[in-house]
Short mmCIF file of C-alpha atoms in Angstrom, two decimals:
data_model
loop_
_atom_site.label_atom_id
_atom_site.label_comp_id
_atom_site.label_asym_id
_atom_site.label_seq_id
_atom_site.Cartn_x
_atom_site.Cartn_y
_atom_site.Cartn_z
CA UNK A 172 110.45 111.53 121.70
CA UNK A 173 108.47 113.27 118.92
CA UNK A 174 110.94 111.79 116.59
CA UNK A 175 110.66 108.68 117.68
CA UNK A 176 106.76 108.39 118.21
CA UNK A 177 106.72 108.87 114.66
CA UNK A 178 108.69 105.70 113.34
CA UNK A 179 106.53 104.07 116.23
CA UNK A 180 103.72 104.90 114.38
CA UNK A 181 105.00 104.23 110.95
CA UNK A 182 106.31 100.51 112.75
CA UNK A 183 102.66 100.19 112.81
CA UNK A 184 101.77 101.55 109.50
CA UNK A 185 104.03 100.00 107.50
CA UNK A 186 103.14 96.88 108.09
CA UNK A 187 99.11 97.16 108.27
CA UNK A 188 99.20 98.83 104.73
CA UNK A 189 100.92 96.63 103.57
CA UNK A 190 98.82 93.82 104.45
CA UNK A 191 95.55 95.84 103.50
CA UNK A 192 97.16 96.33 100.34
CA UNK A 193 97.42 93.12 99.35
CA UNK A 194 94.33 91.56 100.79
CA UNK A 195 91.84 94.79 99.36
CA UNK A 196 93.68 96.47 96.72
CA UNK A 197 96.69 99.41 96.29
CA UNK A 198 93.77 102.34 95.74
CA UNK A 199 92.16 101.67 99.27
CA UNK A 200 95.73 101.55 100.74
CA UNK A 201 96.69 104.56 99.28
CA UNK A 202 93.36 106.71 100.10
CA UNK A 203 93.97 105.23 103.68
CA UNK A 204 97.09 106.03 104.47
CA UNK A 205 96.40 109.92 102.41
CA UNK A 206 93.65 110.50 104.56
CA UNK A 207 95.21 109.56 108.19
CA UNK A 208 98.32 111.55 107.29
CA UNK A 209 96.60 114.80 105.87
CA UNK A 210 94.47 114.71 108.95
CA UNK A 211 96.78 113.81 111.85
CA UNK A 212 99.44 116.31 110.61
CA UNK A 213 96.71 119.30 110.69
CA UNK A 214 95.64 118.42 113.93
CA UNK A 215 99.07 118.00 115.21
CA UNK A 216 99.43 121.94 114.37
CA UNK A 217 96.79 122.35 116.76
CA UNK A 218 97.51 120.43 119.77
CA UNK A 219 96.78 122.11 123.10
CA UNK A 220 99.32 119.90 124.84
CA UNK A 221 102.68 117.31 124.64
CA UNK A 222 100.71 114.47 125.30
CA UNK A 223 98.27 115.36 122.34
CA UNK A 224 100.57 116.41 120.31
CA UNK A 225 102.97 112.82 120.83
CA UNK A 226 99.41 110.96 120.01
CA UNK A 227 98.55 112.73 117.12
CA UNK A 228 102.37 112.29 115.91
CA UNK A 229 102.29 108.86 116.56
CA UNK A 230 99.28 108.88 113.95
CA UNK A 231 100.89 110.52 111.11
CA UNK A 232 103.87 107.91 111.48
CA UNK A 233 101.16 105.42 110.73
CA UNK A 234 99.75 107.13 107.66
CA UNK A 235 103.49 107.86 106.67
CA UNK A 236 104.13 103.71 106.88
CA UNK A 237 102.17 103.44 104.17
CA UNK A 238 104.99 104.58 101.52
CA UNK A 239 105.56 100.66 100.74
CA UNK A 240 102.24 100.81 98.94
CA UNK A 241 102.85 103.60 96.77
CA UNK A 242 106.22 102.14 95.56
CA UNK A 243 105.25 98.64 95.03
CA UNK A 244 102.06 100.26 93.10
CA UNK A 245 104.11 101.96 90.94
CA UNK A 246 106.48 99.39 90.06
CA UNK A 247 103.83 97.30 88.87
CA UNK A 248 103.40 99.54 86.07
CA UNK A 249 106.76 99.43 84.73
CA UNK A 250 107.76 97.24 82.41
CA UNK A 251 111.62 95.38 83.18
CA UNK A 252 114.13 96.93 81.08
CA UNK A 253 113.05 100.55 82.47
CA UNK A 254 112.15 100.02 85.86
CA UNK A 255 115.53 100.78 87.42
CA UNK A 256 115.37 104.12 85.73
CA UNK A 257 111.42 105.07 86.48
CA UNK A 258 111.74 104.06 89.99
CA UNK A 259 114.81 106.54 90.47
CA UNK A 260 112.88 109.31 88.66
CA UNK A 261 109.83 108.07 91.17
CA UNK A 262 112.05 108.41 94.21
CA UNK A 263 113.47 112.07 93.36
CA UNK A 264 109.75 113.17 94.59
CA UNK A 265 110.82 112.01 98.03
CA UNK A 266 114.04 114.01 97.24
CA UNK A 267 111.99 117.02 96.05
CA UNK A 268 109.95 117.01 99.56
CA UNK A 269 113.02 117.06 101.38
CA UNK A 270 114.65 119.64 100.15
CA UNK A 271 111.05 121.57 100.50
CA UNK A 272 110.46 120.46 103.78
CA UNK A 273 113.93 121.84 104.84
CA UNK A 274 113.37 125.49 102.90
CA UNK A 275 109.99 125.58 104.74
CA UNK A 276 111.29 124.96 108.08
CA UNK A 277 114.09 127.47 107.75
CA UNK A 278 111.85 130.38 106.58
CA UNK A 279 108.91 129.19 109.11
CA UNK A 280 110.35 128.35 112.11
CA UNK A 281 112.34 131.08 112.87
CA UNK A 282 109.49 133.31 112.20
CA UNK A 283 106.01 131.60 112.64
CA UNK A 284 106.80 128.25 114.23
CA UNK A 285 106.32 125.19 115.01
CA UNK A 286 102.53 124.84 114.42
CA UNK A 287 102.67 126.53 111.27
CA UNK A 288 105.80 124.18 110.10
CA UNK A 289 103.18 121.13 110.76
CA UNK A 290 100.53 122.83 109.28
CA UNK A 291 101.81 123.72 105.98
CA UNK A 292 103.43 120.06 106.18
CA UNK A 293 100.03 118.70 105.72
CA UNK A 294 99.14 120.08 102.61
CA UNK A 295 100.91 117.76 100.49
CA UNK A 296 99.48 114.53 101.76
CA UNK A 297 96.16 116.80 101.66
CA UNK A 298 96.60 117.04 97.84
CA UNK A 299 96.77 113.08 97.53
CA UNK A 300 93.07 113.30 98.02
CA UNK A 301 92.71 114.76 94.74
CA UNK A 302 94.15 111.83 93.18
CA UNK A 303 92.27 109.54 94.14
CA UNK A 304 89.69 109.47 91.94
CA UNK A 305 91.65 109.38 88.76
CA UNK A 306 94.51 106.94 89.69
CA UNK A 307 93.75 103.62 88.64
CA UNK A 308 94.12 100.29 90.32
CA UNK A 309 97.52 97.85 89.41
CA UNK A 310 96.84 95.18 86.38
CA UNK A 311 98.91 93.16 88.05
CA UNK A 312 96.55 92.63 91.40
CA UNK A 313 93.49 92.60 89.68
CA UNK A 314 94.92 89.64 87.57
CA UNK A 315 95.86 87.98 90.82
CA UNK A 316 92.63 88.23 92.24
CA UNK A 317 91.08 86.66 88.88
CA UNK A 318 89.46 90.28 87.82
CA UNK A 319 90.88 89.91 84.18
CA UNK A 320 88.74 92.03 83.08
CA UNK A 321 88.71 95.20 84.84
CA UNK A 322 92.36 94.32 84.59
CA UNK A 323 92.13 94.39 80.80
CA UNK A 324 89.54 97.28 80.65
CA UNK A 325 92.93 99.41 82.58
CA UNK A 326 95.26 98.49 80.06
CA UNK A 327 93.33 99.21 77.15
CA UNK A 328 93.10 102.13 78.51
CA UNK A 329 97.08 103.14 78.85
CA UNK A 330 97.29 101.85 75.42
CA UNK A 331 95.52 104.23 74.50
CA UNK A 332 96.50 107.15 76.40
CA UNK A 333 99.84 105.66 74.81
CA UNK A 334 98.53 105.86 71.67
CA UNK A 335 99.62 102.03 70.99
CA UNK A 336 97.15 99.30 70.47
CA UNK A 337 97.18 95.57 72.91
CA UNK A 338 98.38 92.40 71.34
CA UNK A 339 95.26 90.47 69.79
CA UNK A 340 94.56 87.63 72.46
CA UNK A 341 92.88 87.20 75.51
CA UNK A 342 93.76 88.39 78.94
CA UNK A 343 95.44 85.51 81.18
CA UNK A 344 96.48 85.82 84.65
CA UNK A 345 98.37 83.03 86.83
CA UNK A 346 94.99 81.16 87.87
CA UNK A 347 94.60 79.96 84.56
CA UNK A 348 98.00 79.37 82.90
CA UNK A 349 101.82 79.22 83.85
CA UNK A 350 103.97 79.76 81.22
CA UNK A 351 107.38 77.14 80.44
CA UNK A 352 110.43 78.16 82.66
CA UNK A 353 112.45 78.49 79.71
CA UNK A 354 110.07 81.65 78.59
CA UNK A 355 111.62 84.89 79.73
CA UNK A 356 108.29 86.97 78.04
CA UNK A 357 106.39 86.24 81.57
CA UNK A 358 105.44 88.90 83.89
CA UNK A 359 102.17 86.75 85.24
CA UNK A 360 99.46 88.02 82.81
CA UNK A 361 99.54 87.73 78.87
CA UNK A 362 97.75 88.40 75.89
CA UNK A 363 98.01 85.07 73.93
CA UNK A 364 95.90 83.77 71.46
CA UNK A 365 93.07 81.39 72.32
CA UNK A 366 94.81 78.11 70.35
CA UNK A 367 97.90 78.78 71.93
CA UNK A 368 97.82 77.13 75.52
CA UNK A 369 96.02 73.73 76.58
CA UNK A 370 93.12 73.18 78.90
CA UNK A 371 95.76 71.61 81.45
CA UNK A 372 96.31 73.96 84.70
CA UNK A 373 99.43 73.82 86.24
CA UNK A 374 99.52 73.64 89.84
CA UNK A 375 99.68 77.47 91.12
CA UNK A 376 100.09 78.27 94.65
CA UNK A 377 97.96 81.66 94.80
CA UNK A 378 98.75 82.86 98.15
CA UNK A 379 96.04 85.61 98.47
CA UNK A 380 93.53 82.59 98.22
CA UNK A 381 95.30 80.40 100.82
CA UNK A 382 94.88 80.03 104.25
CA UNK A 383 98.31 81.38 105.31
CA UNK A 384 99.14 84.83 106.26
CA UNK A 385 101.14 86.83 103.98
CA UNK A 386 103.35 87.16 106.85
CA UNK A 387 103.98 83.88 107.59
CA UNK A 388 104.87 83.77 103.37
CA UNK A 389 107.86 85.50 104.07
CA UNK A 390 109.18 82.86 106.14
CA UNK A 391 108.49 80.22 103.61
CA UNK A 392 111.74 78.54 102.59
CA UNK A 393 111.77 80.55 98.92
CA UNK A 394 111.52 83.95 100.85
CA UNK A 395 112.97 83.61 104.43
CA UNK A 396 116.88 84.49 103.47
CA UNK A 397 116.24 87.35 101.12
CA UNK A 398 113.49 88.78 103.92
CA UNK A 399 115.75 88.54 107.08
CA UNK A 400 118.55 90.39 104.65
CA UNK A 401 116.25 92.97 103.49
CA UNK A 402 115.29 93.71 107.26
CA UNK A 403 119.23 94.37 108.21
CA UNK A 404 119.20 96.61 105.22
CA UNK A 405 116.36 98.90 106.15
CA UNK A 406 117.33 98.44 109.68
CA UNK A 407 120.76 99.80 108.52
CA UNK A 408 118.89 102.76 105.89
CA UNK A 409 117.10 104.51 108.09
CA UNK A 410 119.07 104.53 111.47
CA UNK A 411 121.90 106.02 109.22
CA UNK A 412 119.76 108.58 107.00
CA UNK A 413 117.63 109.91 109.63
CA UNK A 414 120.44 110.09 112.18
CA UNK A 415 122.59 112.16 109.28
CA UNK A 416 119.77 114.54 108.77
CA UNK A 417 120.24 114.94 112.87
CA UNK A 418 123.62 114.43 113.22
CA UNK A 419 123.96 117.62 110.88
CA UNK A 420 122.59 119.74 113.41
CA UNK A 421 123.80 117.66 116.46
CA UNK A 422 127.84 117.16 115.97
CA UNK A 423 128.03 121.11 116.11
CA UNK A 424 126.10 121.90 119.09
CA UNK A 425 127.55 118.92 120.49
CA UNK A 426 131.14 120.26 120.27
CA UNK A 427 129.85 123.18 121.86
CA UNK A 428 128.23 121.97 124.80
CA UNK A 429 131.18 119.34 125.39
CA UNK A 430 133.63 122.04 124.68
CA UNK A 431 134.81 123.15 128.21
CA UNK A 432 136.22 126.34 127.25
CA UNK A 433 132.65 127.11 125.20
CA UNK A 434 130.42 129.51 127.39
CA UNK A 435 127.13 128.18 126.38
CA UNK A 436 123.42 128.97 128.20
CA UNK A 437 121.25 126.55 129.71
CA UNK A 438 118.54 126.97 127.14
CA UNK A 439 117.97 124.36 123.95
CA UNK A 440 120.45 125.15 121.85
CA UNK A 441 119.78 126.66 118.20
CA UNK A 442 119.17 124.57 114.96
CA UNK A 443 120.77 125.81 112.76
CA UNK A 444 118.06 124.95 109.15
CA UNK A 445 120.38 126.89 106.74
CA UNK A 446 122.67 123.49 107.79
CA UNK A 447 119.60 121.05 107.31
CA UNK A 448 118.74 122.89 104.04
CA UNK A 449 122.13 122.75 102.76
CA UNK A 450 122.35 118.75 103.29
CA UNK A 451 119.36 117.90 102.02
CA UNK A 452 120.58 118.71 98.39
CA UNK A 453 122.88 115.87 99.15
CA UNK A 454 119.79 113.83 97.97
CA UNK A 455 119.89 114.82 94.23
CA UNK A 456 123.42 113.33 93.79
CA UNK A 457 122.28 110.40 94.98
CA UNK A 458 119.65 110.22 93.22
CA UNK A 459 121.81 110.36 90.50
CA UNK A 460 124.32 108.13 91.51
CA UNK A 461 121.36 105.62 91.80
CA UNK A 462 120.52 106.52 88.24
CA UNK A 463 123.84 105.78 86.77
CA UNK A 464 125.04 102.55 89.04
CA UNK A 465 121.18 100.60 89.32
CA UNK A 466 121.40 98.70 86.02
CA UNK A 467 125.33 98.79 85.32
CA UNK A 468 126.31 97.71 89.01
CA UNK A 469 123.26 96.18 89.52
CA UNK A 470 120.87 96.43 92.59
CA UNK A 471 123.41 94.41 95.22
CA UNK A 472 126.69 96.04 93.44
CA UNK A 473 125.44 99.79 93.77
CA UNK A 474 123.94 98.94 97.14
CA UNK A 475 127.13 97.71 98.82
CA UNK A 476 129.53 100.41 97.14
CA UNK A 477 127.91 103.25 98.72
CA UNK A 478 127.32 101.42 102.26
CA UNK A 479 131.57 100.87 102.47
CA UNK A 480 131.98 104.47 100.88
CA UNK A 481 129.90 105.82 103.76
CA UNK A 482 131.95 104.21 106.31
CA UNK A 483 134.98 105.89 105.20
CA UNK A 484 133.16 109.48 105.15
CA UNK A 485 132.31 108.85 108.63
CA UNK A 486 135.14 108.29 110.06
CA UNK A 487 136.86 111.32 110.50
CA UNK A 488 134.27 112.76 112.52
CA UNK A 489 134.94 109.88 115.28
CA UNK A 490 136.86 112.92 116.71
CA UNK A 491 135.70 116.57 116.84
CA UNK A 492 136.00 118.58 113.19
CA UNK A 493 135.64 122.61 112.24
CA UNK A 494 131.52 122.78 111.10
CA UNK A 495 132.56 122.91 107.74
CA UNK A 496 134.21 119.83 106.87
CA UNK A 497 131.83 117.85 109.39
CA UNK A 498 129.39 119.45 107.30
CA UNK A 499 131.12 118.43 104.02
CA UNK A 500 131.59 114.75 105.48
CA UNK A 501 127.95 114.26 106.54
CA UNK A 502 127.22 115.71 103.06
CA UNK A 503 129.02 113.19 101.29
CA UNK A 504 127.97 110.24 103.83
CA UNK A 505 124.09 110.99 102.69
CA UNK A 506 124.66 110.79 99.22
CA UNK A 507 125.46 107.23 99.86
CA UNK A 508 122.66 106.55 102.11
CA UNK A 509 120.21 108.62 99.81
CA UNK A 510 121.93 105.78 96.94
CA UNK A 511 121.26 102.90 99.42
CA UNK A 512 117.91 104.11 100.21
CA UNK A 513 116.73 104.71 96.99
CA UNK A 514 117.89 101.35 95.64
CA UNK A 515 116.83 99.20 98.32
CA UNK A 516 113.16 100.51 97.44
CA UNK A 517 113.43 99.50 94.49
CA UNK A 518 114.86 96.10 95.19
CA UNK A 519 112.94 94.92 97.71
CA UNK A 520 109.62 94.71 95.76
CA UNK A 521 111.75 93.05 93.24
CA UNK A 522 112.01 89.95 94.89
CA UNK A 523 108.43 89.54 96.28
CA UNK A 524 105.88 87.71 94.28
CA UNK A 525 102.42 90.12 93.28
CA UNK A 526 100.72 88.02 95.94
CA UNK A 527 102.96 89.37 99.10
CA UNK A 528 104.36 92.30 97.65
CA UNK A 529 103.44 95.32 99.39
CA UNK A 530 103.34 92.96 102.54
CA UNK A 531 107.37 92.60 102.51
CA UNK A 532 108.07 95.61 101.86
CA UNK A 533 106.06 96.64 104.45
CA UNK A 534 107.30 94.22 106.84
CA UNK A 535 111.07 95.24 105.82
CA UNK A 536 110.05 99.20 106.09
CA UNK A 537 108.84 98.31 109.68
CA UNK A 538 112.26 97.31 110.95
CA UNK A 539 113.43 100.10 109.45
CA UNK A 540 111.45 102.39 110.95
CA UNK A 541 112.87 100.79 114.50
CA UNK A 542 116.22 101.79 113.70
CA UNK A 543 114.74 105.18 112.49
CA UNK A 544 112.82 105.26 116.26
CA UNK A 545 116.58 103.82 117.81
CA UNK A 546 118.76 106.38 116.56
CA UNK A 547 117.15 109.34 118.15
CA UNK A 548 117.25 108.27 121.33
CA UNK A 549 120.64 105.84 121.37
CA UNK A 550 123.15 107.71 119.08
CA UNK A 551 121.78 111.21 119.17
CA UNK A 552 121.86 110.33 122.78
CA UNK A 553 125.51 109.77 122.88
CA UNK A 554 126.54 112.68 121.91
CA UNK A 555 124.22 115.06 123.93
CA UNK A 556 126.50 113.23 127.10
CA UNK A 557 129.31 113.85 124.60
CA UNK A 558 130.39 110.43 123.78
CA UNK A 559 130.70 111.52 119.56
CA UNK A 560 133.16 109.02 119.14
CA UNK A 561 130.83 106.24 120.73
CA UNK A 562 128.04 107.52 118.43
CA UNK A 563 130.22 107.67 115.10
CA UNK A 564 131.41 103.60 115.69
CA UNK A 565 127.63 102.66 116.32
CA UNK A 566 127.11 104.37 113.10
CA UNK A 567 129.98 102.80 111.24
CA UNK A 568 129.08 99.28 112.67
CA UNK A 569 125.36 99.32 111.46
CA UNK A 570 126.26 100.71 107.87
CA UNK A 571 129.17 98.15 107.37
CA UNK A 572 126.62 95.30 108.88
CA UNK A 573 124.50 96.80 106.48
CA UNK A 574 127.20 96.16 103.53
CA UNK A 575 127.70 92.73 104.13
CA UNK A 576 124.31 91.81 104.02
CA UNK A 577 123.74 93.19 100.75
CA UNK A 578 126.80 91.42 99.63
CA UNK A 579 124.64 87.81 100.72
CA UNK A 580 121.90 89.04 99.03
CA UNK A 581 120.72 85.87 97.05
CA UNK A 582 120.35 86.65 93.76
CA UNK A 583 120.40 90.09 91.35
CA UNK A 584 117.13 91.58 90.16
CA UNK A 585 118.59 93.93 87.44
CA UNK A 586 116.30 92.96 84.35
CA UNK A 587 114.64 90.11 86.14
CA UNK A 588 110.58 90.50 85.39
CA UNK A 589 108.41 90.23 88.04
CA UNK A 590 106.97 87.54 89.66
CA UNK A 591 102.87 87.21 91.01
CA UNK A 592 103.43 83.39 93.13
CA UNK A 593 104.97 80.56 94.14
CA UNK A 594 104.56 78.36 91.71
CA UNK A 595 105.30 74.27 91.70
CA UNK A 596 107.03 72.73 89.08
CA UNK A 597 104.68 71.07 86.38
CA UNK A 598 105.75 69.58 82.48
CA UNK A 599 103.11 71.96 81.58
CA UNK A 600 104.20 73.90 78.10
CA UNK A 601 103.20 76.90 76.16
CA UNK A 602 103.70 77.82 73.00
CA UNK A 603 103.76 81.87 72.62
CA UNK A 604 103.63 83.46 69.03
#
């Protein structure tokens, strides 16, 4: 239940961020979601009771929903041809804390405990705070929102912390110019030269200005395919990451406790961290895999590889296995999901336009966080009543589902630029020096 009240929360989160993100800016999303997650996770060291401690649980899952923002924020910094690579190096930080969080729990809990896991947990989110101040907000929004020129007043400044100058021009965002189809330059604000455009404006559909919900933008008939996809595949992520970070721990005290000729005592049985720690390194090949397979396999071709590959590490541990090739196996199966999961971060803000960015992702991190709030209680489930065969095919069905979808995945992002909205189609030209 702990487990689960926190993708509850992050359900929540996920989603609202989003949303607040794209309506009032990535800075305010991020300080939000720093402060409510810093906060809730101290308090939850000091909880006088379960009930408290579920409720302030629940709240940290919604500050932790508000990872979406963080990634799409980032990405909108990166230019096209490197963005595969800088959002893998971005997501080895969520590697990093992994393998941190594991090393803290197996020197803490054994020794200090529980409250002092959570409280040195919230330190990190704690030092966001710090942050905050000097982070600045995304070109790309401010452009959308017609703010060219704090917009411009940001770049000028990376140029020069770059030690590069901007191109001589003006500042134009998609409110005032679209630029020919055939022009592959675009990313939805350039520095052109006064002369170089007319005074025609095409006809832009700027969703943050419209009456419809970002949310109902993802059902529009551009966006609906790619977004019911995308949900399977988070759906699929993070029932089978989180339940291989349990199943690590559960498969062996499961054969245990189903084992009738294993004396075992009524009490919870041990967890064994040195296990969890162990795992968690599985992470950094993945991470590496992603690095290697994002641009030559492309977003979809990576994505799908490792989804079938982790089918086939599964399935020998349909039936019962010695702890250390089910530890091996579950080893191997998360470097695929880490893969999947790193990629599908990356490719899912790829195919939203500036306007309902952090909102999709959002949306799509939300049904994840279901399946994350699922497998606890369903597959975990089955094997505490010793049905591990049961629990492996639910696995294998979700991450082949999982598979497939990617496979329908409309188009490939891989070198695509961005995109800030919907735009009709107009004879409008542009001539670019």
């Amino acid at each position: 239940m702990i487990t689960s009240v926190v993708f509850a929360g992050m359900l929540v989160g996920a989603y609202s961020w989003g949303v607040v993100s794209d309506k009032h800016g990535r800075r305010k999303g991020f300080l939000i979601t720093a402060m409510v997650t810093s906060v809730a996770g101290f308090l939850s060291a000091l909880a006088p009771n379960y009930t408290s401690l579920i409720i302030l649980r629940c709240l940290v899952g919604i500050g932790l929903g508000g990872g979406p923002v963080l990634s799409s924020w980032f990405l909108e910094f990166i230019p096209a041809p490197s963005r595969g690579t800088w959002m893998v190096v971005f997501s080895a930080f969520w590697t990093i804390g992994t393998v941190f969080e594991a090393s803290v729990a197996w020197f803490v809990m054994p020794t200090l405990g529980w409250r002092w896991l959570l409280a040195f947990s919230s330190l990190p989110s704690s030092l966001l705070l710090v942050f905050y101040r000097v982070v600045p907000e995304s070109p790309r929004y401010l452009c959308l929102k017609g703010r060219t020129s704090e917009a411009l007043r940001i770049l000028e400044k990376v140029a020069k912390t770059n030690g590069k100058t901007l191109p001589p021009g003006i500042l134009v965002s998609d409110h005032e110019v679209e630029l020919n189809p055939k022009s592959m330059e675009s990313e939805g604000a350039h520095l052109l030269s006064d002369n170089n455009y007319t005074d025609e404006k095409p006809e832009v559909i700027d969703h943050s200005k419209s009456n419809e919900s970002t949310l109902a933008m993802l059902f529009s008939p551009e966006l609906i395919k790619p977004t019911l996809l995308l949900w399977v595949v988070f759906f699929g992520n993070a029932f089978s990451y989180y339940g291989l970070v349990l199943l690590t721990t559960e498969l062996h005290n499961g054969a245990n406790n189903c084992d009738p000729n294993q004396s075992h005592s009524q009490g919870s049985p041990e967890v064994s961290y040195k296990d969890v720690f162990i795992t968690s390194f599985a992470e950094f090949p993945g991470l590496i895999i992603s690095a290697f397979t994002i641009d030559k396999l492309g977003r979809k071709g990576s994505m799908s590889t490792m989804f079938f590959l982790c089918c086939i590490f599964l399935l020998p541990l349909m039936v019962h296995q010695p702890q250390a090739l089910t530890t091996f196996l579950l080893f191997m199966a998360r470097i695929c999901i880490t893969t999947t999961f790193t990629v599908v971060y990356i490719y899912a803000p790829e195919i939203y336009p500036t306007s309902v960015r952090t909102t999709g992702v959002g949306v799509g991190s939300s049904v994840g966080r279901i399946g994350g709030m699922i497998c606890p209680l369903v597959a975990v489930g089955l094997i505490h009543g010793c049905h591990q065969t049961a629990a492996i095919l639910l696995f294998e069905f979700v991450i082949f589902s999982s598979g497939v979808c990617v496979m329908l995945f409309p188009f490939e992002t891989s070198g695509r630029e961005l995109t800030d909205s919907t735009v009709t189609e107009t004879t409008t030209t542009l001539e670019v020096d």
